[in-house]
Amino acid sequence: MNDEQLLRYSRQIMLPELDIAGQQRLAGSRALIVGAGGLGSPLALYLGAAGVGELRIADDDTVDLSNLQRQIAHRHDAIGQPKATSAARAVAARNPEITLSPLQEHLEGGRLSAEVAAADVIIDATDNFATRFALNAACVAAQRPLVSAAVIRWELQVTAFRPGGRPCYRCIYAEGDEPQPTCSESGVLGPLPGVAGTLEAVEAIKILSGAGDPLFGRLLLIDALRMRLRTLTVNADPHCPVCADAA
């Protein structure tokens, strides 16, 4: 590491759980962020600022005026522009030394599998269950760690899934049994996606650097209206159609 990098990352290098070795692991890592909205905005900004070597940001949507209440990577003058590009531009403005790859597409099929297999950690920053299920299946198949979060109204949840391990996302939610209300239907407090995305960044940094104890097999729930926090143990579904046979 050069002097400028030592200065840039000095506050986290001081952490004994991370140190220079952990910082170097971050620099040599590739993260795939799927979604550049409310969750993906702070997630991309913090991973970029932390010095993760390469960020690939996938989103096929464009910036809308209604996004600006919570999607902090995007500015008013980015309305109408691709979210992936807008988010990458915001990250580059803070840390120009990392590699940024905006993917203006909806990842699916072989493209999704290839991007997942090439990443060291995958972070789900989407807002729909079809994509979450597809991401989970791809991560199980490629044996890659997955960090996931969801936000609605005043509530959020965050969890992580170990590479090649159990449980997986499908153990928690069965297809067809998904909670139905969405943020566009029920609303969301603006700062909450920022909190959830930031927590996803923390989990991704821990996984990439080897620091601490990620949320593997645990689900963190926050009720911000009453400011109550709970952590639940998540057990593997013995009949899970995704991870039971892969174990």
PDB file of C-alpha atoms in Angstrom:
ATOM      1  CA  MET A   1       0.000   0.000   0.000  1.00  0.00           C
ATOM      2  CA  ASN A   2       1.230   3.494  -0.810  1.00  0.00           C
ATOM      3  CA  ASP A   3       1.168   6.498   1.538  1.00  0.00           C
ATOM      4  CA  GLU A   4      -2.049   7.893   0.069  1.00  0.00           C
ATOM      5  CA  GLN A   5      -3.868   4.590   0.571  1.00  0.00           C
ATOM      6  CA  LEU A   6      -2.566   4.296   4.125  1.00  0.00           C
ATOM      7  CA  LEU A   7      -3.985   7.750   4.831  1.00  0.00           C
ATOM      8  CA  ARG A   8      -7.285   7.154   3.011  1.00  0.00           C
ATOM      9  CA  TYR A   9      -8.013   3.920   4.884  1.00  0.00           C
ATOM     10  CA  SER A  10      -6.189   4.786   8.123  1.00  0.00           C
ATOM     11  CA  ARG A  11      -9.258   4.770  10.381  1.00  0.00           C
ATOM     12  CA  GLN A  12     -10.283   1.246   9.483  1.00  0.00           C
ATOM     13  CA  ILE A  13      -6.703  -0.060   9.269  1.00  0.00           C
ATOM     14  CA  MET A  14      -6.436   0.930  12.941  1.00  0.00           C
ATOM     15  CA  LEU A  15      -9.053  -1.707  13.764  1.00  0.00           C
ATOM     16  CA  PRO A  16      -7.141  -4.798  14.955  1.00  0.00           C
ATOM     17  CA  GLU A  17      -9.803  -7.076  13.450  1.00  0.00           C
ATOM     18  CA  LEU A  18      -9.069  -5.631  10.006  1.00  0.00           C
ATOM     19  CA  ASP A  19      -5.519  -4.173   9.973  1.00  0.00           C
ATOM     20  CA  ILE A  20      -3.457  -3.834   6.780  1.00  0.00           C
ATOM     21  CA  ALA A  21      -3.972  -7.504   5.886  1.00  0.00           C
ATOM     22  CA  GLY A  22      -7.741  -7.086   5.890  1.00  0.00           C
ATOM     23  CA  GLN A  23      -7.464  -3.869   3.894  1.00  0.00           C
ATOM     24  CA  GLN A  24      -5.388  -5.662   1.288  1.00  0.00           C
ATOM     25  CA  ARG A  25      -7.999  -8.413   1.078  1.00  0.00           C
ATOM     26  CA  LEU A  26     -10.633  -5.750   0.408  1.00  0.00           C
ATOM     27  CA  ALA A  27      -8.463  -4.226  -2.315  1.00  0.00           C
ATOM     28  CA  GLY A  28      -8.170  -7.595  -4.032  1.00  0.00           C
ATOM     29  CA  SER A  29     -11.900  -8.343  -3.892  1.00  0.00           C
ATOM     30  CA  ARG A  30     -14.783  -8.001  -6.327  1.00  0.00           C
ATOM     31  CA  ALA A  31     -18.316  -7.276  -5.093  1.00  0.00           C
ATOM     32  CA  LEU A  32     -21.473  -7.619  -7.172  1.00  0.00           C
ATOM     33  CA  ILE A  33     -24.232  -5.225  -6.109  1.00  0.00           C
ATOM     34  CA  VAL A  34     -27.610  -6.060  -7.618  1.00  0.00           C
ATOM     35  CA  GLY A  35     -29.780  -2.955  -7.362  1.00  0.00           C
ATOM     36  CA  ALA A  36     -28.752   0.707  -7.213  1.00  0.00           C
ATOM     37  CA  GLY A  37     -31.755   2.128  -5.400  1.00  0.00           C
ATOM     38  CA  GLY A  38     -32.442   2.750  -1.723  1.00  0.00           C
ATOM     39  CA  LEU A  39     -30.340  -0.173  -0.512  1.00  0.00           C
ATOM     40  CA  GLY A  40     -27.745  -0.107  -3.269  1.00  0.00           C
ATOM     41  CA  SER A  41     -26.978   3.602  -2.925  1.00  0.00           C
ATOM     42  CA  PRO A  42     -25.351   3.607   0.543  1.00  0.00           C
ATOM     43  CA  LEU A  43     -24.040   0.100  -0.055  1.00  0.00           C
ATOM     44  CA  ALA A  44     -22.076   1.144  -3.138  1.00  0.00           C
ATOM     45  CA  LEU A  45     -20.865   4.374  -1.532  1.00  0.00           C
ATOM     46  CA  TYR A  46     -19.558   2.651   1.589  1.00  0.00           C
ATOM     47  CA  LEU A  47     -17.981  -0.315  -0.171  1.00  0.00           C
ATOM     48  CA  GLY A  48     -16.262   2.049  -2.569  1.00  0.00           C
ATOM     49  CA  ALA A  49     -15.091   4.288   0.260  1.00  0.00           C
ATOM     50  CA  ALA A  50     -13.847   1.226   2.169  1.00  0.00           C
ATOM     51  CA  GLY A  51     -11.557   0.299  -0.718  1.00  0.00           C
ATOM     52  CA  VAL A  52     -13.186  -2.813  -2.163  1.00  0.00           C
ATOM     53  CA  GLY A  53     -11.127  -3.249  -5.320  1.00  0.00           C
ATOM     54  CA  GLU A  54     -13.911  -3.715  -7.853  1.00  0.00           C
ATOM     55  CA  LEU A  55     -17.611  -2.932  -7.669  1.00  0.00           C
ATOM     56  CA  ARG A  56     -19.980  -4.221 -10.308  1.00  0.00           C
ATOM     57  CA  ILE A  57     -23.321  -2.437  -9.986  1.00  0.00           C
ATOM     58  CA  ALA A  58     -26.284  -3.947 -11.852  1.00  0.00           C
ATOM     59  CA  ASP A  59     -29.586  -2.122 -12.349  1.00  0.00           C
ATOM     60  CA  ASP A  60     -31.745  -1.714 -15.468  1.00  0.00           C
ATOM     61  CA  ASP A  61     -33.827   1.181 -14.089  1.00  0.00           C
ATOM     62  CA  THR A  62     -33.432   4.951 -14.481  1.00  0.00           C
ATOM     63  CA  VAL A  63     -33.473   7.654 -11.812  1.00  0.00           C
ATOM     64  CA  ASP A  64     -36.930   9.071 -11.059  1.00  0.00           C
ATOM     65  CA  LEU A  65     -37.915  12.096  -8.973  1.00  0.00           C
ATOM     66  CA  SER A  66     -39.648   9.839  -6.423  1.00  0.00           C
ATOM     67  CA  ASN A  67     -36.336   8.002  -5.844  1.00  0.00           C
ATOM     68  CA  LEU A  68     -34.500  10.999  -4.422  1.00  0.00           C
ATOM     69  CA  GLN A  69     -36.231  10.799  -1.032  1.00  0.00           C
ATOM     70  CA  ARG A  70     -34.116   7.743  -0.142  1.00  0.00           C
ATOM     71  CA  GLN A  71     -31.707   6.777  -2.962  1.00  0.00           C
ATOM     72  CA  ILE A  72     -28.827   8.978  -1.857  1.00  0.00           C
ATOM     73  CA  ALA A  73     -26.337   8.060  -4.595  1.00  0.00           C
ATOM     74  CA  HIS A  74     -28.487   9.915  -7.138  1.00  0.00           C
ATOM     75  CA  ARG A  75     -28.807  13.675  -7.536  1.00  0.00           C
ATOM     76  CA  HIS A  76     -31.597  15.743  -9.024  1.00  0.00           C
ATOM     77  CA  ASP A  77     -29.617  16.277 -12.218  1.00  0.00           C
ATOM     78  CA  ALA A  78     -29.405  12.485 -12.685  1.00  0.00           C
ATOM     79  CA  ILE A  79     -33.164  12.122 -13.250  1.00  0.00           C
ATOM     80  CA  GLY A  80     -33.682  10.040 -16.369  1.00  0.00           C
ATOM     81  CA  GLN A  81     -30.167   8.580 -16.295  1.00  0.00           C
ATOM     82  CA  PRO A  82     -29.396   4.883 -15.661  1.00  0.00           C
ATOM     83  CA  LYS A  83     -29.156   4.166 -11.950  1.00  0.00           C
ATOM     84  CA  ALA A  84     -26.101   1.931 -12.389  1.00  0.00           C
ATOM     85  CA  THR A  85     -24.189   4.733 -14.095  1.00  0.00           C
ATOM     86  CA  SER A  86     -25.368   7.386 -11.640  1.00  0.00           C
ATOM     87  CA  ALA A  87     -24.337   5.248  -8.650  1.00  0.00           C
ATOM     88  CA  ALA A  88     -20.943   4.442 -10.168  1.00  0.00           C
ATOM     89  CA  ARG A  89     -20.340   8.139 -10.805  1.00  0.00           C
ATOM     90  CA  ALA A  90     -21.136   8.947  -7.154  1.00  0.00           C
ATOM     91  CA  VAL A  91     -18.736   6.258  -5.911  1.00  0.00           C
ATOM     92  CA  ALA A  92     -15.956   7.400  -8.263  1.00  0.00           C
ATOM     93  CA  ALA A  93     -16.278  10.960  -6.969  1.00  0.00           C
ATOM     94  CA  ARG A  94     -15.324   9.693  -3.510  1.00  0.00           C
ATOM     95  CA  ASN A  95     -12.747   7.063  -4.414  1.00  0.00           C
ATOM     96  CA  PRO A  96     -11.345   7.220  -7.955  1.00  0.00           C
ATOM     97  CA  GLU A  97      -8.787   4.453  -7.389  1.00  0.00           C
ATOM     98  CA  ILE A  98     -11.199   1.494  -7.405  1.00  0.00           C
ATOM     99  CA  THR A  99     -12.600  -0.237 -10.497  1.00  0.00           C
ATOM    100  CA  LEU A 100     -16.277   0.457 -11.207  1.00  0.00           C
ATOM    101  CA  SER A 101     -18.402  -1.468 -13.695  1.00  0.00           C
ATOM    102  CA  PRO A 102     -21.985  -0.229 -14.099  1.00  0.00           C
ATOM    103  CA  LEU A 103     -24.188  -2.915 -15.656  1.00  0.00           C
ATOM    104  CA  GLN A 104     -27.300  -1.341 -17.176  1.00  0.00           C
ATOM    105  CA  GLU A 105     -29.216  -4.580 -17.366  1.00  0.00           C
ATOM    106  CA  HIS A 106     -31.438  -6.991 -15.515  1.00  0.00           C
ATOM    107  CA  LEU A 107     -29.180  -9.926 -14.737  1.00  0.00           C
ATOM    108  CA  GLU A 108     -30.751 -13.288 -15.402  1.00  0.00           C
ATOM    109  CA  GLY A 109     -29.941 -16.732 -16.742  1.00  0.00           C
ATOM    110  CA  GLY A 110     -26.373 -17.250 -17.896  1.00  0.00           C
ATOM    111  CA  ARG A 111     -25.436 -13.584 -17.370  1.00  0.00           C
ATOM    112  CA  LEU A 112     -26.501 -13.770 -13.731  1.00  0.00           C
ATOM    113  CA  SER A 113     -24.644 -17.045 -13.178  1.00  0.00           C
ATOM    114  CA  ALA A 114     -21.465 -15.668 -14.750  1.00  0.00           C
ATOM    115  CA  GLU A 115     -21.489 -12.447 -12.716  1.00  0.00           C
ATOM    116  CA  VAL A 116     -22.164 -14.326  -9.479  1.00  0.00           C
ATOM    117  CA  ALA A 117     -19.411 -16.866 -10.129  1.00  0.00           C
ATOM    118  CA  ALA A 118     -16.885 -14.082 -10.824  1.00  0.00           C
ATOM    119  CA  ALA A 119     -17.623 -12.163  -7.587  1.00  0.00           C
ATOM    120  CA  ASP A 120     -16.234 -12.670  -4.088  1.00  0.00           C
ATOM    121  CA  VAL A 121     -19.455 -11.487  -2.457  1.00  0.00           C
ATOM    122  CA  ILE A 122     -22.923 -10.774  -3.845  1.00  0.00           C
ATOM    123  CA  ILE A 123     -25.183  -8.202  -2.227  1.00  0.00           C
ATOM    124  CA  ASP A 124     -28.922  -8.236  -2.883  1.00  0.00           C
ATOM    125  CA  ALA A 125     -30.167  -4.644  -2.985  1.00  0.00           C
ATOM    126  CA  THR A 126     -33.325  -5.388  -4.966  1.00  0.00           C
ATOM    127  CA  ASP A 127     -36.984  -4.915  -4.131  1.00  0.00           C
ATOM    128  CA  ASN A 128     -38.631  -7.963  -5.685  1.00  0.00           C
ATOM    129  CA  PHE A 129     -38.733 -11.626  -4.745  1.00  0.00           C
ATOM    130  CA  ALA A 130     -38.229 -13.047  -8.242  1.00  0.00           C
ATOM    131  CA  THR A 131     -34.759 -11.497  -8.404  1.00  0.00           C
ATOM    132  CA  ARG A 132     -33.980 -12.473  -4.818  1.00  0.00           C
ATOM    133  CA  PHE A 133     -34.839 -16.121  -5.483  1.00  0.00           C
ATOM    134  CA  ALA A 134     -32.759 -16.123  -8.676  1.00  0.00           C
ATOM    135  CA  LEU A 135     -29.797 -14.522  -6.883  1.00  0.00           C
ATOM    136  CA  ASN A 136     -30.016 -17.032  -4.070  1.00  0.00           C
ATOM    137  CA  ALA A 137     -30.080 -20.000  -6.457  1.00  0.00           C
ATOM    138  CA  ALA A 138     -27.093 -18.641  -8.387  1.00  0.00           C
ATOM    139  CA  CYS A 139     -25.107 -18.087  -5.170  1.00  0.00           C
ATOM    140  CA  VAL A 140     -25.846 -21.600  -3.914  1.00  0.00           C
ATOM    141  CA  ALA A 141     -24.817 -23.083  -7.271  1.00  0.00           C
ATOM    142  CA  ALA A 142     -21.575 -21.062  -7.427  1.00  0.00           C
ATOM    143  CA  GLN A 143     -20.876 -21.372  -3.687  1.00  0.00           C
ATOM    144  CA  ARG A 144     -20.651 -17.630  -3.201  1.00  0.00           C
ATOM    145  CA  PRO A 145     -21.632 -15.642  -0.069  1.00  0.00           C
ATOM    146  CA  LEU A 146     -24.822 -13.607  -0.302  1.00  0.00           C
ATOM    147  CA  VAL A 147     -25.872 -10.597   1.789  1.00  0.00           C
ATOM    148  CA  SER A 148     -29.562  -9.695   1.702  1.00  0.00           C
ATOM    149  CA  ALA A 149     -31.810  -6.971   3.113  1.00  0.00           C
ATOM    150  CA  ALA A 150     -35.387  -5.776   2.804  1.00  0.00           C
ATOM    151  CA  VAL A 151     -37.183  -2.626   3.950  1.00  0.00           C
ATOM    152  CA  ILE A 152     -40.817  -1.589   4.138  1.00  0.00           C
ATOM    153  CA  ARG A 153     -42.663   1.131   6.085  1.00  0.00           C
ATOM    154  CA  TRP A 154     -40.702   1.416   9.400  1.00  0.00           C
ATOM    155  CA  GLU A 155     -39.153  -2.056   9.359  1.00  0.00           C
ATOM    156  CA  LEU A 156     -36.021  -3.644   7.977  1.00  0.00           C
ATOM    157  CA  GLN A 157     -34.267  -6.981   7.994  1.00  0.00           C
ATOM    158  CA  VAL A 158     -30.712  -7.998   7.132  1.00  0.00           C
ATOM    159  CA  THR A 159     -29.071 -11.406   6.880  1.00  0.00           C
ATOM    160  CA  ALA A 160     -26.195 -13.221   5.179  1.00  0.00           C
ATOM    161  CA  PHE A 161     -25.686 -16.675   3.721  1.00  0.00           C
ATOM    162  CA  ARG A 162     -22.378 -18.510   3.779  1.00  0.00           C
ATOM    163  CA  PRO A 163     -20.853 -19.864   0.560  1.00  0.00           C
ATOM    164  CA  GLY A 164     -21.809 -23.474  -0.038  1.00  0.00           C
ATOM    165  CA  GLY A 165     -23.572 -23.640   3.303  1.00  0.00           C
ATOM    166  CA  ARG A 166     -27.055 -23.715   4.714  1.00  0.00           C
ATOM    167  CA  PRO A 167     -29.575 -22.190   5.319  1.00  0.00           C
ATOM    168  CA  CYS A 168     -30.234 -20.197   2.140  1.00  0.00           C
ATOM    169  CA  TYR A 169     -32.750 -17.467   1.316  1.00  0.00           C
ATOM    170  CA  ARG A 170     -35.216 -20.065   0.055  1.00  0.00           C
ATOM    171  CA  CYS A 171     -35.217 -21.677   3.508  1.00  0.00           C
ATOM    172  CA  ILE A 172     -36.792 -18.486   4.881  1.00  0.00           C
ATOM    173  CA  TYR A 173     -39.256 -17.664   2.106  1.00  0.00           C
ATOM    174  CA  ALA A 174     -41.130 -20.126  -0.050  1.00  0.00           C
ATOM    175  CA  GLU A 175     -42.008 -19.050  -3.562  1.00  0.00           C
ATOM    176  CA  GLY A 176     -45.668 -18.079  -3.592  1.00  0.00           C
ATOM    177  CA  ASP A 177     -45.638 -17.217   0.127  1.00  0.00           C
ATOM    178  CA  GLU A 178     -43.867 -13.864  -0.236  1.00  0.00           C
ATOM    179  CA  PRO A 179     -45.083 -10.853   1.799  1.00  0.00           C
ATOM    180  CA  GLN A 180     -47.087  -8.867  -0.734  1.00  0.00           C
ATOM    181  CA  PRO A 181     -46.970  -5.136   0.134  1.00  0.00           C
ATOM    182  CA  THR A 182     -44.162  -3.202  -1.549  1.00  0.00           C
ATOM    183  CA  CYS A 183     -42.667   0.197  -0.744  1.00  0.00           C
ATOM    184  CA  SER A 184     -44.529   1.747  -3.668  1.00  0.00           C
ATOM    185  CA  GLU A 185     -47.782   0.425  -2.193  1.00  0.00           C
ATOM    186  CA  SER A 186     -47.165   0.862   1.540  1.00  0.00           C
ATOM    187  CA  GLY A 187     -44.443   3.521   1.722  1.00  0.00           C
ATOM    188  CA  VAL A 188     -41.073   3.573   3.445  1.00  0.00           C
ATOM    189  CA  LEU A 189     -39.294   6.004   5.751  1.00  0.00           C
ATOM    190  CA  GLY A 190     -36.451   7.534   3.723  1.00  0.00           C
ATOM    191  CA  PRO A 191     -33.514   6.822   6.082  1.00  0.00           C
ATOM    192  CA  LEU A 192     -34.381   3.133   6.565  1.00  0.00           C
ATOM    193  CA  PRO A 193     -33.051   1.870   3.207  1.00  0.00           C
ATOM    194  CA  GLY A 194     -29.893   3.796   4.087  1.00  0.00           C
ATOM    195  CA  VAL A 195     -29.645   1.972   7.414  1.00  0.00           C
ATOM    196  CA  ALA A 196     -30.253  -1.417   5.776  1.00  0.00           C
ATOM    197  CA  GLY A 197     -27.829  -0.755   2.919  1.00  0.00           C
ATOM    198  CA  THR A 198     -25.187   0.405   5.373  1.00  0.00           C
ATOM    199  CA  LEU A 199     -25.624  -2.776   7.402  1.00  0.00           C
ATOM    200  CA  GLU A 200     -25.262  -4.775   4.197  1.00  0.00           C
ATOM    201  CA  ALA A 201     -21.988  -2.940   3.559  1.00  0.00           C
ATOM    202  CA  VAL A 202     -20.790  -3.862   7.058  1.00  0.00           C
ATOM    203  CA  GLU A 203     -21.599  -7.527   6.442  1.00  0.00           C
ATOM    204  CA  ALA A 204     -19.901  -7.517   3.034  1.00  0.00           C
ATOM    205  CA  ILE A 205     -16.749  -5.912   4.473  1.00  0.00           C
ATOM    206  CA  LYS A 206     -16.646  -8.520   7.249  1.00  0.00           C
ATOM    207  CA  ILE A 207     -17.013 -11.358   4.753  1.00  0.00           C
ATOM    208  CA  LEU A 208     -14.371 -10.003   2.371  1.00  0.00           C
ATOM    209  CA  SER A 209     -11.833  -9.081   5.047  1.00  0.00           C
ATOM    210  CA  GLY A 210     -12.390 -12.041   7.364  1.00  0.00           C
ATOM    211  CA  ALA A 211     -13.229  -9.760  10.298  1.00  0.00           C
ATOM    212  CA  GLY A 212     -15.842 -10.524  12.907  1.00  0.00           C
ATOM    213  CA  ASP A 213     -18.866 -12.794  12.800  1.00  0.00           C
ATOM    214  CA  PRO A 214     -21.169 -12.262   9.791  1.00  0.00           C
ATOM    215  CA  LEU A 215     -24.916 -12.784  10.066  1.00  0.00           C
ATOM    216  CA  PHE A 216     -24.694 -16.320   8.715  1.00  0.00           C
ATOM    217  CA  GLY A 217     -27.744 -18.242   9.951  1.00  0.00           C
ATOM    218  CA  ARG A 218     -29.153 -15.183  11.688  1.00  0.00           C
ATOM    219  CA  LEU A 219     -31.771 -12.613  10.730  1.00  0.00           C
ATOM    220  CA  LEU A 220     -31.532  -9.087  12.161  1.00  0.00           C
ATOM    221  CA  LEU A 221     -34.913  -7.354  12.471  1.00  0.00           C
ATOM    222  CA  ILE A 222     -35.379  -3.673  13.322  1.00  0.00           C
ATOM    223  CA  ASP A 223     -38.682  -1.963  14.083  1.00  0.00           C
ATOM    224  CA  ALA A 224     -37.623   1.683  13.780  1.00  0.00           C
ATOM    225  CA  LEU A 225     -40.978   3.113  14.846  1.00  0.00           C
ATOM    226  CA  ARG A 226     -40.520   1.584  18.312  1.00  0.00           C
ATOM    227  CA  MET A 227     -36.725   1.187  17.926  1.00  0.00           C
ATOM    228  CA  ARG A 228     -36.737  -2.480  18.798  1.00  0.00           C
ATOM    229  CA  LEU A 229     -34.038  -4.861  17.559  1.00  0.00           C
ATOM    230  CA  ARG A 230     -34.190  -8.637  17.437  1.00  0.00           C
ATOM    231  CA  THR A 231     -31.877 -11.303  16.048  1.00  0.00           C
ATOM    232  CA  LEU A 232     -33.480 -14.596  15.084  1.00  0.00           C
ATOM    233  CA  THR A 233     -31.742 -17.886  14.358  1.00  0.00           C
ATOM    234  CA  VAL A 234     -32.547 -19.168  10.872  1.00  0.00           C
ATOM    235  CA  ASN A 235     -32.616 -22.941  10.489  1.00  0.00           C
ATOM    236  CA  ALA A 236     -32.090 -24.785   7.233  1.00  0.00           C
ATOM    237  CA  ASP A 237     -35.180 -26.291   5.650  1.00  0.00           C
ATOM    238  CA  PRO A 238     -34.449 -30.025   5.299  1.00  0.00           C
ATOM    239  CA  HIS A 239     -36.618 -30.070   2.182  1.00  0.00           C
ATOM    240  CA  CYS A 240     -35.335 -26.835   0.620  1.00  0.00           C
ATOM    241  CA  PRO A 241     -35.414 -27.280  -3.171  1.00  0.00           C
ATOM    242  CA  VAL A 242     -32.349 -25.031  -3.570  1.00  0.00           C
ATOM    243  CA  CYS A 243     -29.794 -25.898  -0.897  1.00  0.00           C
ATOM    244  CA  ALA A 244     -30.817 -29.305   0.502  1.00  0.00           C
ATOM    245  CA  ASP A 245     -29.314 -31.233  -2.415  1.00  0.00           C
ATOM    246  CA  ALA A 246     -26.324 -28.897  -2.618  1.00  0.00           C
ATOM    247  CA  ALA A 247     -25.238 -29.522   0.970  1.00  0.00           C
TER     248      ALA A 247
END
